[in-house]
Coordinates of C-alpha atoms and ligand atoms in Angstrom, one line a residue:
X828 CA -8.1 -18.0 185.3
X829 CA -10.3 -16.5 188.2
X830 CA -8.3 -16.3 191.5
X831 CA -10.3 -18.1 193.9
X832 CA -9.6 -15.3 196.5
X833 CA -11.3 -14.2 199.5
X834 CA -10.8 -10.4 200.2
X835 CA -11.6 -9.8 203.9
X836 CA -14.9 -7.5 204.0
X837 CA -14.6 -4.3 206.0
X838 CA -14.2 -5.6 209.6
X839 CA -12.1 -4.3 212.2
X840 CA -10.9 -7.1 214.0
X841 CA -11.2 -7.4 217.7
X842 CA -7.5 -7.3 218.2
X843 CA -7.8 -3.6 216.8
X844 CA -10.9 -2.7 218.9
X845 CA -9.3 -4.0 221.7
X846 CA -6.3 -1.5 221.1
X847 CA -8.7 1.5 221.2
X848 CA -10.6 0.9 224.2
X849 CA -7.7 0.1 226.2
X850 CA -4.0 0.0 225.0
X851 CA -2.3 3.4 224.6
X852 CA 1.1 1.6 223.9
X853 CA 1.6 -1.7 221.9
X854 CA 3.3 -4.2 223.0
X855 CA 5.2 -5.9 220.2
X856 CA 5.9 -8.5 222.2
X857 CA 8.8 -10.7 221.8
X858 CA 7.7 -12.8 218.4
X859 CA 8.8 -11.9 215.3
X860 CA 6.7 -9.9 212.7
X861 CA 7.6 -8.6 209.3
X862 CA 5.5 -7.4 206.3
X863 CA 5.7 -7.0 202.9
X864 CA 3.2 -4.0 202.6
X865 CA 3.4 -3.2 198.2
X866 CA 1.2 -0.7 196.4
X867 CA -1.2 -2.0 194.2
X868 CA 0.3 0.5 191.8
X869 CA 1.8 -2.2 189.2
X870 CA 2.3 -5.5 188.8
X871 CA 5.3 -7.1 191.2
X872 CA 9.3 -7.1 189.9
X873 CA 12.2 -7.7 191.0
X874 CA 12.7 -5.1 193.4
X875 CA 9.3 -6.2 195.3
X876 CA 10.2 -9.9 195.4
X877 CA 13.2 -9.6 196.7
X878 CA 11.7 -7.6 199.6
X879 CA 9.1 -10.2 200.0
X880 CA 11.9 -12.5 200.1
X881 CA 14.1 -11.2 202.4
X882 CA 10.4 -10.5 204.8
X883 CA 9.8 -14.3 204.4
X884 CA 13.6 -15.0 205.4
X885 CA 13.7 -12.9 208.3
X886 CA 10.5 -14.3 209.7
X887 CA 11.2 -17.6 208.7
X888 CA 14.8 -18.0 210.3
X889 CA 13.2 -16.5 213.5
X890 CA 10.3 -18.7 213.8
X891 CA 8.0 -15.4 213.3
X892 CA 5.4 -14.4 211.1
X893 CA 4.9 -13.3 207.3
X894 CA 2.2 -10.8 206.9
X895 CA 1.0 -9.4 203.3
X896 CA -0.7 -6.0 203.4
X897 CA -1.9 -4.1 200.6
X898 CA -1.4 -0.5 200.8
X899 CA -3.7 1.5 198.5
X900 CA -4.6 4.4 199.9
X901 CA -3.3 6.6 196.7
X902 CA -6.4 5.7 195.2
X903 CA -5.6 7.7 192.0
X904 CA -2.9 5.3 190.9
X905 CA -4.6 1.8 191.6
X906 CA -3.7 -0.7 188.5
X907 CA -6.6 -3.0 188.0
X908 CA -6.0 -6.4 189.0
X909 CA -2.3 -5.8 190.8
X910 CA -3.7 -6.9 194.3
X911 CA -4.4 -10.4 192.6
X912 CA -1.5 -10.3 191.0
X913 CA 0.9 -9.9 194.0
X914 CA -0.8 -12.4 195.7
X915 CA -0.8 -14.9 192.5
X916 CA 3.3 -13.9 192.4
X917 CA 3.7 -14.6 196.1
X918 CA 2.0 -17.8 195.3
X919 CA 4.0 -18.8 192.5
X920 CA 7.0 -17.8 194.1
X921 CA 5.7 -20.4 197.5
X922 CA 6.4 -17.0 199.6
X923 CA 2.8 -17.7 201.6
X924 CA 1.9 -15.2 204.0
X925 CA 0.8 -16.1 207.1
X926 CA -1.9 -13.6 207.3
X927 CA -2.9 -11.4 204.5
X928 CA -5.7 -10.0 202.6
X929 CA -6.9 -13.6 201.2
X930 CA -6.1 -15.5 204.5
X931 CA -6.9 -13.2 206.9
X932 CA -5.5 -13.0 210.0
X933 CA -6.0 -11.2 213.5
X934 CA -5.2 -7.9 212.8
X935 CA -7.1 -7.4 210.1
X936 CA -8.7 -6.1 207.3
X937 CA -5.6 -6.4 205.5
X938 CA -5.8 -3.8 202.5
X939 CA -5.3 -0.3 203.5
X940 CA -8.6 1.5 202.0
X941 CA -10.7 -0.8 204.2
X942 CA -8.8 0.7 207.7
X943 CA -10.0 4.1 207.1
X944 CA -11.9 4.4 210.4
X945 CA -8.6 3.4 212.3
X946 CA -6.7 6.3 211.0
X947 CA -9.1 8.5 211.3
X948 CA -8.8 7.6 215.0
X949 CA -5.6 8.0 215.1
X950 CA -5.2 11.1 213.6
X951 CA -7.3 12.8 215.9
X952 CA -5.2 11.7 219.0
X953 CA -2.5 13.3 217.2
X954 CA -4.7 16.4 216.5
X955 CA -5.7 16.7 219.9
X956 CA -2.0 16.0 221.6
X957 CA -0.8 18.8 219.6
X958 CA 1.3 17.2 217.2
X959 CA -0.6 17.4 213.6
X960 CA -2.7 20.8 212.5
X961 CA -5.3 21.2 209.9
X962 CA -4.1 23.7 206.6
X963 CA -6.1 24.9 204.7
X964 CA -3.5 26.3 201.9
X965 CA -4.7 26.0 198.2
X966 CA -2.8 24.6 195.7
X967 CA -2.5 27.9 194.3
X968 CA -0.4 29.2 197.4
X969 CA 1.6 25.9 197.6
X970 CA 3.0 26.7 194.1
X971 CA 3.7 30.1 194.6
X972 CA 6.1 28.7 197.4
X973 CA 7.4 26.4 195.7
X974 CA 8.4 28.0 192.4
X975 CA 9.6 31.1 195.1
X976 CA 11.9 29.1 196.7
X977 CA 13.3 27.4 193.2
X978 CA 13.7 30.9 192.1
X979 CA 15.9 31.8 195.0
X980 CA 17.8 28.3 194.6
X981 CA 16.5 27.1 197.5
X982 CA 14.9 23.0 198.6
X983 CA 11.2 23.7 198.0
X984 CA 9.1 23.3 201.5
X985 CA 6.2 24.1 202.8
X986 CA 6.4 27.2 205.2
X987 CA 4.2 25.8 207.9
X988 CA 2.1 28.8 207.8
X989 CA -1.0 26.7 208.9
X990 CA 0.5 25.4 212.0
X991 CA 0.1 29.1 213.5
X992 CA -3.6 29.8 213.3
X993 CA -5.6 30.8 215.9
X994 CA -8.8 28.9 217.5
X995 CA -11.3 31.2 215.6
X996 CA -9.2 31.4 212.5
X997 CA -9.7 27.5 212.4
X998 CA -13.3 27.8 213.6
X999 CA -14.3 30.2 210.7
X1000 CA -12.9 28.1 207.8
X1001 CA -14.5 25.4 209.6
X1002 CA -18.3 27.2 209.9
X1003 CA -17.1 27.8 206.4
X1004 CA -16.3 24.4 205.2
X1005 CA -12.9 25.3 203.5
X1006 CA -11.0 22.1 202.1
X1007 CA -8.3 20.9 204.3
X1008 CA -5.4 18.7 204.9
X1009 CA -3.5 17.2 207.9
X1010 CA 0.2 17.7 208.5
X1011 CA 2.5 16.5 211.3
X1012 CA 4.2 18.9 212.7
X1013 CA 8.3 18.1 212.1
X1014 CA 10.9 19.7 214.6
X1015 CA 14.4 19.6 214.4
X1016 CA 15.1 19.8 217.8
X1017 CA 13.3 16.4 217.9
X1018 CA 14.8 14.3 215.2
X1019 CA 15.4 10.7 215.6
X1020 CA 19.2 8.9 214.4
X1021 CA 18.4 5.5 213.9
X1022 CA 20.5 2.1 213.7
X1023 CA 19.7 0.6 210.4
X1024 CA 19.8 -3.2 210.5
X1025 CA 21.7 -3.4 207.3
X1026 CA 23.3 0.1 207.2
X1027 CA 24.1 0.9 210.8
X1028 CA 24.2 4.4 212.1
X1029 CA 21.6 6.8 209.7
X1030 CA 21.3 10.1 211.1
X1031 CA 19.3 12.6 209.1
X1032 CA 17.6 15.7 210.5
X1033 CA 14.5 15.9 208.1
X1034 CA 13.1 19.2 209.6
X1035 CA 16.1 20.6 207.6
X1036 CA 15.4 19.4 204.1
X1037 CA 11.4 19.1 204.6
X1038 CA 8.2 21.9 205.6
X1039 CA 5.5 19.3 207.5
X1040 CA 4.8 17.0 205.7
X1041 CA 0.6 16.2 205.2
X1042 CA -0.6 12.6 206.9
X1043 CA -4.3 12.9 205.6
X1044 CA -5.2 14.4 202.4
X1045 CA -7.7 16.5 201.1
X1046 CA -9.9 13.6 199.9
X1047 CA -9.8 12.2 203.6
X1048 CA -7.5 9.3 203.2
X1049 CA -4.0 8.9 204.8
X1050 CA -0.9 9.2 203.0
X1051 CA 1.3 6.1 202.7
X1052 CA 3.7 7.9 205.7
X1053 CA 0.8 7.7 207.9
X1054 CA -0.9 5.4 207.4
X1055 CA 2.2 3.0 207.5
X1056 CA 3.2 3.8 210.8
X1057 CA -0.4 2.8 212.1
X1058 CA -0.6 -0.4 210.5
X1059 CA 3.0 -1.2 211.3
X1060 CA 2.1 -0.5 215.1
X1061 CA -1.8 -1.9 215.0
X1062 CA -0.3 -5.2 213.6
X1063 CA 2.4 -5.4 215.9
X1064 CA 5.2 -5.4 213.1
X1065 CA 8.6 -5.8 215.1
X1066 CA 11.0 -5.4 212.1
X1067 CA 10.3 -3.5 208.5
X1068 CA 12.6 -4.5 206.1
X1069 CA 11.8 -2.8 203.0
X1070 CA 13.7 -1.0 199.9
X1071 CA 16.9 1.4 200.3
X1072 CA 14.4 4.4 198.8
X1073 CA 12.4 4.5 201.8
X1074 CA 15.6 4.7 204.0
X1075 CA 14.9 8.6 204.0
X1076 CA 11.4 8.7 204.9
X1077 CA 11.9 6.0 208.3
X1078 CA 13.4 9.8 210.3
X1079 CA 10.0 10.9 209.5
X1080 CA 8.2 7.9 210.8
X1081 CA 10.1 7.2 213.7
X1082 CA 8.7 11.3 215.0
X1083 CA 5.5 9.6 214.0
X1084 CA 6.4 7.0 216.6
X1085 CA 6.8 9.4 218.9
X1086 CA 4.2 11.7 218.9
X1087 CA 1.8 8.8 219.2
X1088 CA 4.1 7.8 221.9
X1089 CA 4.5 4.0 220.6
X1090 CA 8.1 2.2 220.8
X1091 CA 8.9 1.5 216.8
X1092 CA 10.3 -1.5 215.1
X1093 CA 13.7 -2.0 214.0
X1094 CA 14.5 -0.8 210.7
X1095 CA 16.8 -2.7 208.1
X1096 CA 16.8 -1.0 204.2
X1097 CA 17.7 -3.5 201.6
X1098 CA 20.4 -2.0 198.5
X1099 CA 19.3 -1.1 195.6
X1100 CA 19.2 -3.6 192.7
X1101 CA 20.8 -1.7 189.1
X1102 CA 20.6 -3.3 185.6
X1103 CA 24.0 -4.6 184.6
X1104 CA 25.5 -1.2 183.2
X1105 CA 25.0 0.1 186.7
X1106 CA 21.6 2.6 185.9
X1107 CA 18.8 2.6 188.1
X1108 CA 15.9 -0.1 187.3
X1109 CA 12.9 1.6 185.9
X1110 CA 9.2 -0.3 187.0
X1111 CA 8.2 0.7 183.1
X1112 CA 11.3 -1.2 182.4
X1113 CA 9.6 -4.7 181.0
X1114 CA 12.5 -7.2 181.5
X1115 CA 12.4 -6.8 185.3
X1116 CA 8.7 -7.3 185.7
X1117 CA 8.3 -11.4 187.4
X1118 CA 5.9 -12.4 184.4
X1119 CA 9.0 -11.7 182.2
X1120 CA 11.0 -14.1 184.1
X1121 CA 7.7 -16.2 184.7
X1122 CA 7.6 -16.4 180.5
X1123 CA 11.4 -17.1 180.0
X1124 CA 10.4 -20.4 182.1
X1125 CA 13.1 -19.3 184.9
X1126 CA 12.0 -21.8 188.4
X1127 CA 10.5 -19.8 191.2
X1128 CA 13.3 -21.4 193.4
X1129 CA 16.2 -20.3 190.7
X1130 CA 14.5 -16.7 190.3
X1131 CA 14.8 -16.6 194.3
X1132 CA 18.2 -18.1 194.7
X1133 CA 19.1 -15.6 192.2
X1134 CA 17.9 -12.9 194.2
X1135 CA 19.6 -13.7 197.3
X1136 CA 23.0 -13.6 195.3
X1137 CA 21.9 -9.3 194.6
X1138 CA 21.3 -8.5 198.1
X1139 CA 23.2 -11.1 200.5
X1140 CA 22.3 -12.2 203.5
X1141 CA 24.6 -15.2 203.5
X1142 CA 28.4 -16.2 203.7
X1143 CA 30.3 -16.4 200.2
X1144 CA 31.6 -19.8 199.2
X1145 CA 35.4 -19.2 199.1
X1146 CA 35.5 -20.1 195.2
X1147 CA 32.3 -18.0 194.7
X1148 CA 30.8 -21.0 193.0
X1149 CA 26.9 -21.2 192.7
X1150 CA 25.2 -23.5 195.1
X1151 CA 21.8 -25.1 194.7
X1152 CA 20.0 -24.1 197.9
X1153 CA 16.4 -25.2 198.9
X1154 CA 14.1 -22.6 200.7
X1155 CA 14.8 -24.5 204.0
X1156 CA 18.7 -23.9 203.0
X1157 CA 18.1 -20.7 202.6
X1158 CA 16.0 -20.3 205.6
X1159 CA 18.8 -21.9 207.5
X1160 CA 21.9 -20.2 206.2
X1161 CA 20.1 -16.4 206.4
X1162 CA 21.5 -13.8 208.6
X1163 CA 20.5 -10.3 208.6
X1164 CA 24.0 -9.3 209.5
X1165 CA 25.3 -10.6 206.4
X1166 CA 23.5 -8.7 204.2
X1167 CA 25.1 -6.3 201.3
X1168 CA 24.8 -2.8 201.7
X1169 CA 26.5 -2.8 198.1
X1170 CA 23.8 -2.5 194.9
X1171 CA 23.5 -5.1 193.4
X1172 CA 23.4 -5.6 189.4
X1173 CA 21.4 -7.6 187.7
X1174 CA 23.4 -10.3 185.5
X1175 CA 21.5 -12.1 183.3
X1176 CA 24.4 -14.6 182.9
X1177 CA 24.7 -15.4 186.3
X1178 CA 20.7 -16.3 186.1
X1179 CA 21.4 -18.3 183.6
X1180 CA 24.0 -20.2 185.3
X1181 CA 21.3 -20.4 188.4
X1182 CA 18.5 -21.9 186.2
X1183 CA 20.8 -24.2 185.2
X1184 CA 22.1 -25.6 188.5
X1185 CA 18.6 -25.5 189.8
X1186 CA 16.8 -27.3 186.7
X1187 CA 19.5 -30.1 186.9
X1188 CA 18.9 -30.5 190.6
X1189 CA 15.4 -31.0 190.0
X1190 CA 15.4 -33.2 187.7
X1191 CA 18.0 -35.4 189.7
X1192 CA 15.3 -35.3 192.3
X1193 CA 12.4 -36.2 190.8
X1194 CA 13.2 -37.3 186.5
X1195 CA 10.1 -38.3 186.0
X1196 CA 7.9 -35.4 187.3
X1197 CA 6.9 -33.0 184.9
X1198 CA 4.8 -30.7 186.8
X1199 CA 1.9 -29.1 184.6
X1200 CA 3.4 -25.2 184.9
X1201 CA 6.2 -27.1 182.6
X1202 CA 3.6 -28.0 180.3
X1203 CA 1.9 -24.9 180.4
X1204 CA 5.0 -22.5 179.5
X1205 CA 6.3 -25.0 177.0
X1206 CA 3.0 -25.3 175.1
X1207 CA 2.7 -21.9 175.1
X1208 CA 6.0 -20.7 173.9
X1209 CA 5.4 -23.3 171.2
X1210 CA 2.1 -22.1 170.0
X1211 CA 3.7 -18.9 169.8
X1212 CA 6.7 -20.1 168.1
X1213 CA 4.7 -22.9 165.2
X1214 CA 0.8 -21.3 166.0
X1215 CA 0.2 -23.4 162.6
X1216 CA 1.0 -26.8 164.8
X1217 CA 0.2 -26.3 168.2
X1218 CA -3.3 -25.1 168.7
X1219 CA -4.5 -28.2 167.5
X1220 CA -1.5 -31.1 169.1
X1221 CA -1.2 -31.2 172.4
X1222 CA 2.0 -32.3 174.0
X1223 CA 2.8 -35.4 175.3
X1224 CA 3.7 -35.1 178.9
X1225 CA 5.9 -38.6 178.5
X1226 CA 7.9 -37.3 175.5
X1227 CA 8.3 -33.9 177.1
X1228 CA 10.0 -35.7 180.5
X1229 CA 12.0 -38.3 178.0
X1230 CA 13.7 -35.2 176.2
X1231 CA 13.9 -32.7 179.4
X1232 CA 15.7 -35.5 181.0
X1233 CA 18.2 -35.7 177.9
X1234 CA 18.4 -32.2 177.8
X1235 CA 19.1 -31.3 181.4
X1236 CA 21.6 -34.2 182.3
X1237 CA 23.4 -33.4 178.7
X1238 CA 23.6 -29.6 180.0
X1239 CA 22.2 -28.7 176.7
X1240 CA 19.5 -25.7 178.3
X1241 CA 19.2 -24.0 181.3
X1242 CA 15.7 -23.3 181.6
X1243 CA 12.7 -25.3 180.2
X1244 CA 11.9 -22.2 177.2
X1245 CA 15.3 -22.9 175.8
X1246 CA 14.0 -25.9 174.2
X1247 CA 12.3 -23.6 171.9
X1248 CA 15.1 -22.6 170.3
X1249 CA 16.3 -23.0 166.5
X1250 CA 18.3 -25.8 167.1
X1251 CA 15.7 -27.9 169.4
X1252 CA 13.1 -27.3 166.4
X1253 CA 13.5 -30.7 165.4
X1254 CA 12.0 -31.9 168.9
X1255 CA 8.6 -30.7 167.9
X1256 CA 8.7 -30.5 163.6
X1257 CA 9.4 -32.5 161.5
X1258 CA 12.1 -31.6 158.9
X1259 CA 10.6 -29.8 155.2
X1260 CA 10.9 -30.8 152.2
X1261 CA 13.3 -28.1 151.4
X1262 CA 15.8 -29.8 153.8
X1263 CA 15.7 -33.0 153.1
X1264 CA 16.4 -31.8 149.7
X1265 CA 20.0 -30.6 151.4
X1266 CA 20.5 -34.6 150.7
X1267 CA 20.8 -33.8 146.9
X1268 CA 24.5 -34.0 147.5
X1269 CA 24.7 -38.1 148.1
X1270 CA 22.6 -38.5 144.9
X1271 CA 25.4 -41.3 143.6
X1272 CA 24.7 -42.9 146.8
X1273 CA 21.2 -45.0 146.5
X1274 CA 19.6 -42.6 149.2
X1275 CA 16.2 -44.7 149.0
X1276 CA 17.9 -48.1 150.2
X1277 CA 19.7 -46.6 152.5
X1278 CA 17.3 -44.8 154.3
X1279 CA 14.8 -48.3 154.0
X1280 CA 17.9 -50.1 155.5
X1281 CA 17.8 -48.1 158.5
X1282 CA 14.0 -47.9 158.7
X1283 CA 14.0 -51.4 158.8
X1284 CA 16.9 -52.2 160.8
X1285 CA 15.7 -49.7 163.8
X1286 CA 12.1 -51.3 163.5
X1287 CA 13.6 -54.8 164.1
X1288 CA 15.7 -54.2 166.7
X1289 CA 15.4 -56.1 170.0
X1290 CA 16.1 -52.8 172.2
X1291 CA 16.4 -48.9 171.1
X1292 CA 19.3 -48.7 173.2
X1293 CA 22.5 -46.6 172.1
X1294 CA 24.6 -49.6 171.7
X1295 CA 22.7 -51.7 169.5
X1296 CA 21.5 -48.8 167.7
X1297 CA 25.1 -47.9 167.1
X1298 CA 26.1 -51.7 166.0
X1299 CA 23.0 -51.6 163.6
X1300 CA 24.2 -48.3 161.8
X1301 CA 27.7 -49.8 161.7
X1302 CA 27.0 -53.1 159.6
X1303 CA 24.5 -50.7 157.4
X1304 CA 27.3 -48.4 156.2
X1305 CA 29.9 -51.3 156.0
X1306 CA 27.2 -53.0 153.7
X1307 CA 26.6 -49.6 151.8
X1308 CA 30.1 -49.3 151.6
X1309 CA 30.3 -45.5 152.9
X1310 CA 31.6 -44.1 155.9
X1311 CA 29.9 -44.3 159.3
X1312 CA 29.9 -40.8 159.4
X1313 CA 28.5 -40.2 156.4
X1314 CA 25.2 -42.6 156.9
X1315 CA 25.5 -40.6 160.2
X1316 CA 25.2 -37.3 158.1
X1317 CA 22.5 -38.9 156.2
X1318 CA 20.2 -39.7 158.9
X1319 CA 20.6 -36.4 161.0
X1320 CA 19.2 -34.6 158.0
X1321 CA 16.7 -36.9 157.7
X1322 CA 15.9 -36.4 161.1
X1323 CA 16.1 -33.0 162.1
X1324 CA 17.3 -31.1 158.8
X1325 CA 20.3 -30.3 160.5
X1326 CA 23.8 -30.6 159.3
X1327 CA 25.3 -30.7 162.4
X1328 CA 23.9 -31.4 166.2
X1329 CA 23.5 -33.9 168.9
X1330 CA 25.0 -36.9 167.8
X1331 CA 22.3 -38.6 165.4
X1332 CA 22.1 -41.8 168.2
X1333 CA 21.4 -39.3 171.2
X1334 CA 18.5 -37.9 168.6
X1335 CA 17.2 -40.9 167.7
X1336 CA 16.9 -41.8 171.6
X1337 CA 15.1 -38.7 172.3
X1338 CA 12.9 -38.4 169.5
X1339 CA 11.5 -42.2 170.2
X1340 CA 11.2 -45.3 168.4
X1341 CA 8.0 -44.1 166.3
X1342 CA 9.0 -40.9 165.7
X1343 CA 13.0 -42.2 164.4
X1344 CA 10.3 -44.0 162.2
X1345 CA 8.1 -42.1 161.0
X1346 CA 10.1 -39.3 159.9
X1347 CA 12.7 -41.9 158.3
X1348 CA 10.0 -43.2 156.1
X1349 CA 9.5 -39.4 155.2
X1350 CA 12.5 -38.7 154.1
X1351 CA 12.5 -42.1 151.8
X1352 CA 9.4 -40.8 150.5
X1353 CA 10.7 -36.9 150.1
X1354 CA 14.2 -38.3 148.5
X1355 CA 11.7 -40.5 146.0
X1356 CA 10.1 -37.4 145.1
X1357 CA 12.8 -35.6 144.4
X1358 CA 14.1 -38.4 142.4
X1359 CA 11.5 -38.4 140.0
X1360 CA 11.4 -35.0 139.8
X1361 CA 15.4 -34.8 138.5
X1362 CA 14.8 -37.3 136.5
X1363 CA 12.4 -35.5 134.3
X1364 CA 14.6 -32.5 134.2
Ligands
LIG440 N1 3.9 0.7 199.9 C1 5.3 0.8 199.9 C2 5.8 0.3 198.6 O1 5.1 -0.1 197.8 C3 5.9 0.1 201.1 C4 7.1 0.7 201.7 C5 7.3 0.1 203.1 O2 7.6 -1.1 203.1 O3 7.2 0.8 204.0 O4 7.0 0.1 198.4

């Protein structure tokens, strides 16, 4: 489906202009403003929505402001179609920015590669104060370094030969037009500690470990350090909350902050998340990708919920227990200082146990609402399951509320998809041949009459209510003369094929009146079939 999305054109907005031709400082101000800035490099996972999540909750519980912005200035590794995508997730997931790429916004354009003109100006202020230098190394030179210092066991770095040259030196490769890059000069005598919002005291002199680093590569765009710290000042971000891995990159931004002589925001780095057996989550891993959980049928809420149980942000229940929490809950009970600085794993049980608590509670709310994402993910992880049936019948939204009502208050799944499992394939098929032939074993009994006693006895029944449905079966195997529970066994089969599941009452309630019907007169006819079938043997 085509998003029906608005990307702001190329337009500096007159917030920004305003900044150039006066402001030298920004003031933040005192309202909150957080942003969830991903890289169109991929489609969005776990990792990203949680740091959307915990942007919206920050904002959110401070009356502030969500912003989305795209950053995509590594041209080179741009996915096709990710920029929709994030924003399609964020919608799915009801995390709506307040300003962003398809709403706009005052500080705008909201995608990196359409801001090139303000780093450009921004660079050269830092060009001009002294604190970036053009280099003009080759690749070639870079390498040599680099495999010089692995050779001697050392951290590779850029020797900051460039930052020495003379005026003319710089004037000839300029007359000359000799390909260049823009680094920012790092000093250790300057570095910057930092409080980390989540971590506390972070301290790490990056002169040591790093040569200076480039802000502006060859093919004239910024590199995600610089051109971060810009947007994060030009849009008047107070507070970046944003992955553990960028934890050792905000030392280099804050002397960014610096040199342009801005105040930055606070910064807060969220733990890392870990699959269950404690290794690192790999982006190329599949099952942490949101259309995975999107295609298991998991709720956005319960996805969410689940999220805040890997990276806090709220008080534990003293009996640890799972509580279903709205967004407003979650709005309400978030506090930054409460947040784990511990990894958290990713249990796949205790998402289960989340789907479950949530899909109850929204059924209790609303029974009879099935929304048409339900449909959608049910119909097609049918037509994937039974593509023989399911291209051509379309679901009844009436019978698909009737049994996700069953279902849910029975406790029998915990998200819509398990419905499509082996034991629920009676919901959508009718039973084969081959099992009703499983009722080959009651062949002394008179199978046809019994099964026509039941047909008849459910199609004249005043009510298809448990109770008299119950009653009914009861005078039918007391007339038959064989035990309730095996007319019981009898009718399951016919129903479903199944030797042993719901009780056969609870089935016949789900599966409706006609259906109970329908598929009893099938099994009269199958168990006819196979009668005279045996009897010519
Ligand atoms: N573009 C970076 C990412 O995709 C954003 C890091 C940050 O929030 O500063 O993770």
């Amino acid at each position: 489906m085509a998003l029906s999305m608005k990307i702001f054109s190329l337009r500096i907005s007159r917030q920004i202009r305003r900044y150039f031709n006066t402001a030298s400082t920004c003031d933040n101000g005192k309202s909150v403003r957080v942003r969830f800035a991903p890289s169109p490099t991929g489609y969005m996972h776990l990792g990203s929505l949680r740091t959307a999540l915990y942007n919206y909750l920050f904002a959110k519980s401070n009356g502030g402001v969500f912003v989305l912005r795209i950053e995509d200035t590594d041209q080179t590794r741009i996915v096709d179609g990710a920029i929709e995508k994030i924003i399609k997730t964020l919608q799915w997931a009801k995390l709506e920015p307040d300003e962003g790429p398809s709403i706009g916004g005052d500080y705008g354009p909201y995608i990196q590669s359409q801001r090139t003109e303000l780093y450009t100006n921004c660079l050269d202020k830092l060009i001009k104060n002294g604190a970036a230098y053009r280099c003009y190394c080759t690749k070639f030179r870079l390498n040599l370094i680099r495999k010089d210092a692995i050779r001697r066991g050392e951290i590779p770095k850029y020797d900051n030969k460039c930052r020495h040259l003379t005026d003319r030196e710089i004037q000839e490769k300029t007359d000359e037009n000799v390909p260049y890059v823009v680094r920012f000069k790092l000093n250790s005598e300057d570095h910057e500690p930092f409080t980390d919002l989540v971590y506390g005291h972070y301290d790490v002199n990056i002169a040591n470990y790093e040569g200076d680093p480039v802000i502006m590569k060859a093919d004239g765009l910024p590199t995600y350090h610089f051109a971060n710290v810009v947007d994060d000042h030009l849009m008047g971000i107070t507070h970046v909350l944003r992955g553990q891995e960028w934890q050792i990159s905000t030392p280099k931004h804050l002397l960014l902050y610096k040199a342009f002589g801005w105040s930055p925001p606070e910064f807060g780095h969220l733990p890392l998340i870990m699959n269950s057996d404690g290794t690192k989550l790999s982006k190329r891993q599949g099952d942490i990708q949101i259309s995975y959980y999107q295609n298991k049928g998991y709720s956005p809420e319960s996805l969410l919920k689940f999220l805040t149980l890997l990276g806090g942000g709220y008080t534990q229940t003293d009996d640890h227990s799972i509580e279903y929490d709205s967004m407003k809950d979650l709005i309400k009970k978030f506090s930054i200082e409460n947040m784990s600085t511990h990894p958290g794993h990713v249990d796949n049980e205790k998402l289960e146990q989340v789907s479950k608590i949530y899909l109850k509670r929204e059924m209790q709310d609303d029974p009879v609402q099935v929304t048409d994402q339900t449909m959608e993910i049910l119909t097609k992880h049918l037509q994937a399951k039974y593509p023989s049936k399911f291209p051509s019948t379309e679901l009844d939204k009436e019978y698909v509320a009737g049994i996700l009502q069953w279902a849910v208050g029975e406790s029998r799944i915990n998200k819509i998809t398990d419905l499509t499992e082996p034991q629920w394939d009676f919901l959508w098929n009718t039973p084969s041949q081959t099992q009703i032939q499983e009722l080959r074993g009651n062949y002394d009994l008179d199978l046809c009459d019994i099964l026509r006693d039941c047909y008849t006895a459910v199609n004249e029944m005043s009510d298809f209510q448990e109770n008299t449905l119950k009653n009914s079966l009861s005078v039918i195997a007391k007339n038959r003369g064989i035990k309730v529970k095996l007319l019981m066994n009898i009718i399951r089969v016919s129903l479903s094929g199944l030797q042993v599941g719901p009780p056969v009452v609870e089935m016949m309630k789900i599966l409706g009146r006609t259906v109970t019907l329908n598929r009893l007169k099938y099994a009269e006819e199958c168990v006819n079939n196979l009668d005279h079938v045996d009897l010519k043997m």
